[in-house]
Short mmCIF file of C-alpha atoms in Angstrom, two decimals:
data_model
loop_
_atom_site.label_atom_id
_atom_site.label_comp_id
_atom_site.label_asym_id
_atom_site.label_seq_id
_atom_site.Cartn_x
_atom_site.Cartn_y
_atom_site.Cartn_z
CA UNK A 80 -22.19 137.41 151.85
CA UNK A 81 -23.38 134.11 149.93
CA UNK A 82 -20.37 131.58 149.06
CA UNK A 83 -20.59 131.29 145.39
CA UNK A 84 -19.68 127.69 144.70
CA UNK A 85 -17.80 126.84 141.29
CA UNK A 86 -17.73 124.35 138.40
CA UNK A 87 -14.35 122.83 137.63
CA UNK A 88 -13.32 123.41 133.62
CA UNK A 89 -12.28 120.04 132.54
CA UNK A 90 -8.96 120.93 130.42
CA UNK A 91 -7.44 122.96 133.08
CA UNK A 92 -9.10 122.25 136.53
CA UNK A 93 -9.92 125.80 137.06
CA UNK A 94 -12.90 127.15 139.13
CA UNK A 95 -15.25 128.96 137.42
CA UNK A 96 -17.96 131.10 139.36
CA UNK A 97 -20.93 129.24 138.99
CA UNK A 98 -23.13 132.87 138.49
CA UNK A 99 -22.06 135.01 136.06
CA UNK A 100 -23.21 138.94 136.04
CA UNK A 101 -23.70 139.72 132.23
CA UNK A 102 -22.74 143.21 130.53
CA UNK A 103 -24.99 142.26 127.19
CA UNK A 104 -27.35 143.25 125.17
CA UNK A 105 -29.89 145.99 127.28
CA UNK A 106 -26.06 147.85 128.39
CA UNK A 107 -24.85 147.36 124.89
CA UNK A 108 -27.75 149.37 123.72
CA UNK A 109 -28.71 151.80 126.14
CA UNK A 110 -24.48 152.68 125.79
CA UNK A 111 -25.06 153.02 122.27
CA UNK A 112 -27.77 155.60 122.35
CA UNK A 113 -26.33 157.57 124.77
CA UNK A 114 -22.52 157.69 124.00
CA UNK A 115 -20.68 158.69 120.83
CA UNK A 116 -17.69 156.37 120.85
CA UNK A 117 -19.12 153.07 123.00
CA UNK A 118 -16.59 151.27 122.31
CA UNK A 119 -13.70 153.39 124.11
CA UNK A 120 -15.53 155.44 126.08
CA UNK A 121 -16.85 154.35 129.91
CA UNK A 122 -20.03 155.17 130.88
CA UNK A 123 -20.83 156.13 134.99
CA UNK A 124 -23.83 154.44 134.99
CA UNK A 125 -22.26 150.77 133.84
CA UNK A 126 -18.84 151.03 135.43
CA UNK A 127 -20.59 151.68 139.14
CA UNK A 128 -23.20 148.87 138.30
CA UNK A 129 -19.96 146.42 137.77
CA UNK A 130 -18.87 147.62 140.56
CA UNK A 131 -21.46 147.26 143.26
CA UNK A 132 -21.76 143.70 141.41
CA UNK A 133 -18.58 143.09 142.74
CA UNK A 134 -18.44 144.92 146.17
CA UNK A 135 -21.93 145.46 147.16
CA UNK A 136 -23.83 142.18 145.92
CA UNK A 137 -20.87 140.15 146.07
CA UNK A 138 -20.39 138.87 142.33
CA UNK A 139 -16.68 137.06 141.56
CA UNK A 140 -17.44 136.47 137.50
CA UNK A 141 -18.12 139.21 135.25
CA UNK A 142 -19.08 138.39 131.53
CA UNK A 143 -18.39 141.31 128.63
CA UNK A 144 -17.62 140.59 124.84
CA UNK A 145 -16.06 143.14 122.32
CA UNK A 146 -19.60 143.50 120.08
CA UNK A 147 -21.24 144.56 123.79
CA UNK A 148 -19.04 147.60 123.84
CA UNK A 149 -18.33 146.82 127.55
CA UNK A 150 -15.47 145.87 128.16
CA UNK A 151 -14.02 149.08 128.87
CA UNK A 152 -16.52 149.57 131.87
CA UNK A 153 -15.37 145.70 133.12
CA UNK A 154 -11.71 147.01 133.19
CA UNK A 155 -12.63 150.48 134.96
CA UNK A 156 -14.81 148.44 137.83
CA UNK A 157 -11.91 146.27 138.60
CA UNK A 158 -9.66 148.98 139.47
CA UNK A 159 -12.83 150.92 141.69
CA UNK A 160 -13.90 147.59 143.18
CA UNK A 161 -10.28 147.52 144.39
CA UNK A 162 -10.48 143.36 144.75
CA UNK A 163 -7.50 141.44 143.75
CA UNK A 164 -7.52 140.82 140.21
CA UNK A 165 -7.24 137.52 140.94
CA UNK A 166 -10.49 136.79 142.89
CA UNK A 167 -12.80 137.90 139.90
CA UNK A 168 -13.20 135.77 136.53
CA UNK A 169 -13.48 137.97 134.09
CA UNK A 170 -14.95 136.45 130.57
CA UNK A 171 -15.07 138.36 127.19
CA UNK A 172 -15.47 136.90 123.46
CA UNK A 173 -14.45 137.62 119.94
CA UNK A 174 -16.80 138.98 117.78
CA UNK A 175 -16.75 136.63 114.61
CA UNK A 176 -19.37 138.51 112.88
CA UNK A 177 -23.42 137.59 112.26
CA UNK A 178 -24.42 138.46 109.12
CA UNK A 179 -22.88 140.95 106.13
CA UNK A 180 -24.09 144.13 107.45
CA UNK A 181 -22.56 143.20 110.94
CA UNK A 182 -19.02 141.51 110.11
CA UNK A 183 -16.18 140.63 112.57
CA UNK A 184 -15.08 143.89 114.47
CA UNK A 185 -11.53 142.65 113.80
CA UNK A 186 -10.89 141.20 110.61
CA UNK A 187 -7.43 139.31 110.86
CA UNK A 188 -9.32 137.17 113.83
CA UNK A 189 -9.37 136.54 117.84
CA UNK A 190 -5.90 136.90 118.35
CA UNK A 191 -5.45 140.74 117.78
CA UNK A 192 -9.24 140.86 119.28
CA UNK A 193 -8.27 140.07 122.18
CA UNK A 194 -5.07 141.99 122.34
CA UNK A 195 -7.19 145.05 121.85
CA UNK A 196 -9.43 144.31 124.38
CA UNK A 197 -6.95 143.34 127.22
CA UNK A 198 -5.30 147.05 126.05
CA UNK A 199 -8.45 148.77 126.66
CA UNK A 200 -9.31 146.68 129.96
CA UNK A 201 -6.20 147.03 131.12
CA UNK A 202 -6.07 143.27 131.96
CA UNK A 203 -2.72 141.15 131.27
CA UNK A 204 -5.37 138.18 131.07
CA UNK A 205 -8.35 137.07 130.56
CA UNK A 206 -10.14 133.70 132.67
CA UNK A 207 -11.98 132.90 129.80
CA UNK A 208 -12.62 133.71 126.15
CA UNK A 209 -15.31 132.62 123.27
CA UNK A 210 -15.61 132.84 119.79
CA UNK A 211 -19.25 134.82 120.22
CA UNK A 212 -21.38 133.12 116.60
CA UNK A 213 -20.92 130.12 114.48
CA UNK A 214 -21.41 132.41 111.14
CA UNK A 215 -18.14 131.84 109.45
CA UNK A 216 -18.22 133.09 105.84
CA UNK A 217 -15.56 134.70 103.72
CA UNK A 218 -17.86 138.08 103.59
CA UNK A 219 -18.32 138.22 107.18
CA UNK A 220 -15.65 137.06 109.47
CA UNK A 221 -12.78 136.66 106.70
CA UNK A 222 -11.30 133.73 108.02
CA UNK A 223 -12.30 130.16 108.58
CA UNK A 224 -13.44 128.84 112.34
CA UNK A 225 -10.55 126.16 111.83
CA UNK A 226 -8.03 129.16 112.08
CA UNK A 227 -9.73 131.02 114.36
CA UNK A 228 -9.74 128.13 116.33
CA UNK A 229 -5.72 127.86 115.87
CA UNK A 230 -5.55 131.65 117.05
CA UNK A 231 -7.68 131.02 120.35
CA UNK A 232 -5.14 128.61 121.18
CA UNK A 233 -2.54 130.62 120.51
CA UNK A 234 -3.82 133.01 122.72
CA UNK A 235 -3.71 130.05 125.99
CA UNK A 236 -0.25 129.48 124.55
CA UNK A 237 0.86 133.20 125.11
CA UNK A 238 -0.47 133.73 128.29
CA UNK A 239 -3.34 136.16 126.69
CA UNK A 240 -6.18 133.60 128.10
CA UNK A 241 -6.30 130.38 130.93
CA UNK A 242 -9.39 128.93 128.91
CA UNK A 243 -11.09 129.26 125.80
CA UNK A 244 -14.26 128.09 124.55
CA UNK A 245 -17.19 129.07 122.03
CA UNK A 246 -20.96 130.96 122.30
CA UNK A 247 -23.96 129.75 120.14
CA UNK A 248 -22.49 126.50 118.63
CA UNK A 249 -24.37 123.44 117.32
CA UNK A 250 -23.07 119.83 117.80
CA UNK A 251 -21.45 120.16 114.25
CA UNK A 252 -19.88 123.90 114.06
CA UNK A 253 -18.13 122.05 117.67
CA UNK A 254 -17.55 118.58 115.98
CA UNK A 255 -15.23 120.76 113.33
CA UNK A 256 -13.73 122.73 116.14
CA UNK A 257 -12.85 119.06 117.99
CA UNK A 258 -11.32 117.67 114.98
CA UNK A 259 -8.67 120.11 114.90
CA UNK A 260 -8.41 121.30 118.58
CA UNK A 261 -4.79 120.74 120.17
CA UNK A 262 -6.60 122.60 123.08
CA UNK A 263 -10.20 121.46 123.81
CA UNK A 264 -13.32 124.37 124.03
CA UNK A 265 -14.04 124.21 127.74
CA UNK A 266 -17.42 126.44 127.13
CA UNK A 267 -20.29 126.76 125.14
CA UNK A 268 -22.65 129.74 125.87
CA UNK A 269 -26.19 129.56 124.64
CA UNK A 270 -29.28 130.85 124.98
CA UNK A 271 -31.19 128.01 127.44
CA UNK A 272 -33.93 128.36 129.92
CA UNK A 273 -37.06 126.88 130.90
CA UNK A 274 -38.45 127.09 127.31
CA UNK A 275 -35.02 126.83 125.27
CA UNK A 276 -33.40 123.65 126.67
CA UNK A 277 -31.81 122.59 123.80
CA UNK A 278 -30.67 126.01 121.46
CA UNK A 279 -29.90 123.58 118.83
CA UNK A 280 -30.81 119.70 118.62
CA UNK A 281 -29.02 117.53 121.26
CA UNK A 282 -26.10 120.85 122.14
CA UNK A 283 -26.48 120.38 125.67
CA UNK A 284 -25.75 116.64 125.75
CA UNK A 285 -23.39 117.00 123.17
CA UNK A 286 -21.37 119.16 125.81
CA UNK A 287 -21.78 117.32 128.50
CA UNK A 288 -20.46 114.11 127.15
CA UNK A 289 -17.35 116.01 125.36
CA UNK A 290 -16.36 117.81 128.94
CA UNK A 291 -17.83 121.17 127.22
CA UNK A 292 -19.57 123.23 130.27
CA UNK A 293 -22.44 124.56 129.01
CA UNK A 294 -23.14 128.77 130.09
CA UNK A 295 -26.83 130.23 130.03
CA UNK A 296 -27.71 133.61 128.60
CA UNK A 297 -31.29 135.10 128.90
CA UNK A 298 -32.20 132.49 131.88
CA UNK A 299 -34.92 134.64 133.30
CA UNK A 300 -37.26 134.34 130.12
CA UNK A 301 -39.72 132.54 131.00
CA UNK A 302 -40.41 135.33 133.88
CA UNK A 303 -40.01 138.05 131.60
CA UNK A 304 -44.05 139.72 130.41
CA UNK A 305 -42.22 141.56 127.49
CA UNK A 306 -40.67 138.21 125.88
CA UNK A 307 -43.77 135.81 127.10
CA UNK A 308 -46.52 138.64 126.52
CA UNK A 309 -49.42 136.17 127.06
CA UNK A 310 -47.80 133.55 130.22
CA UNK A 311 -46.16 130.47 129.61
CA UNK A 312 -47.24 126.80 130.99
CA UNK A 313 -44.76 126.91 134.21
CA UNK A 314 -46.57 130.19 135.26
CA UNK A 315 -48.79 128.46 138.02
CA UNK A 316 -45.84 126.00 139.04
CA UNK A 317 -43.42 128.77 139.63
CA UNK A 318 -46.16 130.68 141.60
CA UNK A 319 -46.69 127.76 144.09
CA UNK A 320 -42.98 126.93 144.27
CA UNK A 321 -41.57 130.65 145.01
CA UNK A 322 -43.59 130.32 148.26
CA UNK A 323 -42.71 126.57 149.19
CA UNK A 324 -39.24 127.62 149.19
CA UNK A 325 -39.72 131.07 150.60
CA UNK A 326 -37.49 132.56 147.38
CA UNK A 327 -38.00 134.92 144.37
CA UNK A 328 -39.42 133.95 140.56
CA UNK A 329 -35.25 135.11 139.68
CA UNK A 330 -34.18 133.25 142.26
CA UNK A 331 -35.88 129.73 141.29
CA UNK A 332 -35.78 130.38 137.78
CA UNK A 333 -31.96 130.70 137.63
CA UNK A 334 -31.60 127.71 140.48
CA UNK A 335 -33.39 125.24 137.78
CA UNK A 336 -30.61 126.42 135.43
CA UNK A 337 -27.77 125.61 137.67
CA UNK A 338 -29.05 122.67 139.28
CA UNK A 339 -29.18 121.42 134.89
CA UNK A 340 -25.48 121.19 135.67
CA UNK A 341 -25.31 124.95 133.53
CA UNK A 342 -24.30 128.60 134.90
CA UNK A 343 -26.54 130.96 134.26
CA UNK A 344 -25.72 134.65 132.82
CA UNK A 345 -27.39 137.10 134.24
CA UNK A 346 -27.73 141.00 134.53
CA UNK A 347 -30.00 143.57 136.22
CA UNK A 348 -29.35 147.34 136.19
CA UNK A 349 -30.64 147.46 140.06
CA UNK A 350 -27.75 146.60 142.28
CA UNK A 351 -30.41 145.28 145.03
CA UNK A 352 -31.83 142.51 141.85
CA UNK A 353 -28.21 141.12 141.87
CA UNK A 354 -27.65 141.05 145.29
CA UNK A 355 -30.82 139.30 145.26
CA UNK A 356 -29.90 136.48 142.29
CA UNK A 357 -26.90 135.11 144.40
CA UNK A 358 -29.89 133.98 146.87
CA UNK A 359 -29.99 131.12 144.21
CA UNK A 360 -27.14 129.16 146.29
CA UNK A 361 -29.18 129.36 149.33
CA UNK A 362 -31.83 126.36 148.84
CA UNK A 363 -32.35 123.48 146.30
CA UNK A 364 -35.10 122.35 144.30
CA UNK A 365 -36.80 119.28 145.53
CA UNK A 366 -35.99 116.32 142.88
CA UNK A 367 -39.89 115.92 142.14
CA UNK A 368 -40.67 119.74 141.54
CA UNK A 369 -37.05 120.21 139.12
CA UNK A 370 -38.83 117.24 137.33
CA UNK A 371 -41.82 118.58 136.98
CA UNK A 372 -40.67 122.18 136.08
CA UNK A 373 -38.40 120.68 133.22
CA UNK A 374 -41.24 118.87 131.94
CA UNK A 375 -43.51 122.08 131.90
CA UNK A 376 -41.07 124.24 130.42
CA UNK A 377 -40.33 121.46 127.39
CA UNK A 378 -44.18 121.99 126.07
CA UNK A 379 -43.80 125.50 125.23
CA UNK A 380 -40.86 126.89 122.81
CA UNK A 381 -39.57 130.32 122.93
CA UNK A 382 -36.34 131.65 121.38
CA UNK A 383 -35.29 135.18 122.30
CA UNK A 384 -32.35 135.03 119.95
CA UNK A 385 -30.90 134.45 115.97
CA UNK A 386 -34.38 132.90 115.38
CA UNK A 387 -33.70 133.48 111.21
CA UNK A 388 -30.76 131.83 111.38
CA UNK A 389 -32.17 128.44 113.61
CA UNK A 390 -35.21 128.07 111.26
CA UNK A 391 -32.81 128.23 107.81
CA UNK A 392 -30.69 125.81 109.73
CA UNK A 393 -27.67 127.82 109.71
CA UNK A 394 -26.74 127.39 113.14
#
């Protein structure tokens, strides 16, 4: 089984698997349209997915969040998987809300969030947790992001979380998080791939010079005919380079992302397809051809996500 290698977390030293297998948005909806309570209720299907992640593929970081209606499945396929607690990182995040007919799931803020969600885990901790969206208003998440910020730590203080970090946050919704952080975010998920490398201006440099790692979701655009109906400029590149390297289109596609210096977030519902992503590990991109691909990927755009919100310059 492939060694999964790690990236240290900068406040705490810890090890963080450096492939993550996502619970998101296609579970999150295919739960909701086939189960009357998602949020409580485990589905089969999902809980033996997460669990052949772990056992059969060989995954050691799982990533849920209380708006994907997951985490109850993420808590069920620890217990099946039978591996020690211990040996899987297991990350969730706060919903903060998005927009007024979507507010925060749990209006007093992340500290009885996540309180809830280690309940219905069954967890005594979490590895890592995020504040999901930047969208702090009165009418949607009830509190500011400077106190939510003062309950995440609160959280680290109580034993509740090791780490805590953010998801979808520009250079200043982090700036005001850094100004009154006793404890330091050590994340910040975005969307970022071959033809998102920067979700907002200058966020991924921003991170890395502040000690922020920086977490990929939806890394496999670029490869995906139902977000980039009519191809994309690396098309050709990535055709030629899958056989150089004797690897998949996943494969090289999320191996540009890590070797960015960012872990990618990924998810299949075909336990084969994740056994298959860890292959990333097992070769590197030569220095001229990661070039080349980054350049490629820079002269086409393509956001998958909160595209309203970017263009008002809201987030």
């Amino acid at each position: 089984m492939t060694q999964i290698p790690t990236f240290t977390l900068a406040r705490t030293g810890d090890q963080i698997p450096a492939l993550a297998m996502g619970s998101g948005t296609k579970h999150r909806i295919k739960k909701k349209a086939e189960t009357d309570n998602p949020k409580e209720t485990a589905t089969e299907e999902l809980t033996q997915l997460l669990t052949d992640a772990i056992t059969y593929a060989g995954f050691t970081h799982l990533d849920t969040a209380e708006t994907y209606t997951t985490e109850v499945e993420v808590g069920e396929a620890i217990k099946r998987s039978k591996v020690d607690r211990s040996k899987v990182w297991i990350t969730s995040k706060y919903d903060s809300g998005w927009r007024v007919e979507y507010p925060a799931s749990t209006p007093s803020g992340p500290y009885e969030a996540l309180t809830k969600s280690l309940k219905k885990m069954d967890l005594e901790y979490l590895d890592l947790y995020l504040i999901h969206s930047p969208f702090f208003h009165p009418d949607i998440s009830y509190i500011t992001v400077e106190e939510a910020w003062r309950q995440m730590e609160k959280l680290v203080e109580d034993g509740k979380t090791k780490n805590i970090g953010v998801s979808n946050f520009n250079t200043e919704m982090l700036e005001k998080i850094l100004k009154v952080a006793k404890i330091k975010p050590q994340v910040d998920q975005i969307e970022f791939h071959l033809y998102l490398q920067n979700q907002s201006p200058g966020v991924v440099q921003f991170c890395q010079k502040n000690d922020i790692l920086v977490e990929a979701y939806s890394p496999l655009t670029p490869i995906l005919p139902h977000r980039i109906t009519n191809g994309g400029p690396v098309d050709e590149l990535v055709e030629k380079l899958i056989k150089k390297y004797g690897v998949t289109k996943n494969q090289l596609i999320l191996r540009w992302v890590y070797q960015s210096g960012v872990l990618p977030v990924t998810t299949s519902s075909n336990k084969d397809r994740l056994k298959e992503a860890l292959g990333m590990f097992d070769f590197t991109i030569d220095k001229e051809d990661f070039t080349e691909l980054t350049e490629l990927g820079a002269t086409f755009h393509y956001r998958g996500f909160f595209n309203k919100y970017f263009e008002e310059g809201k987030i």
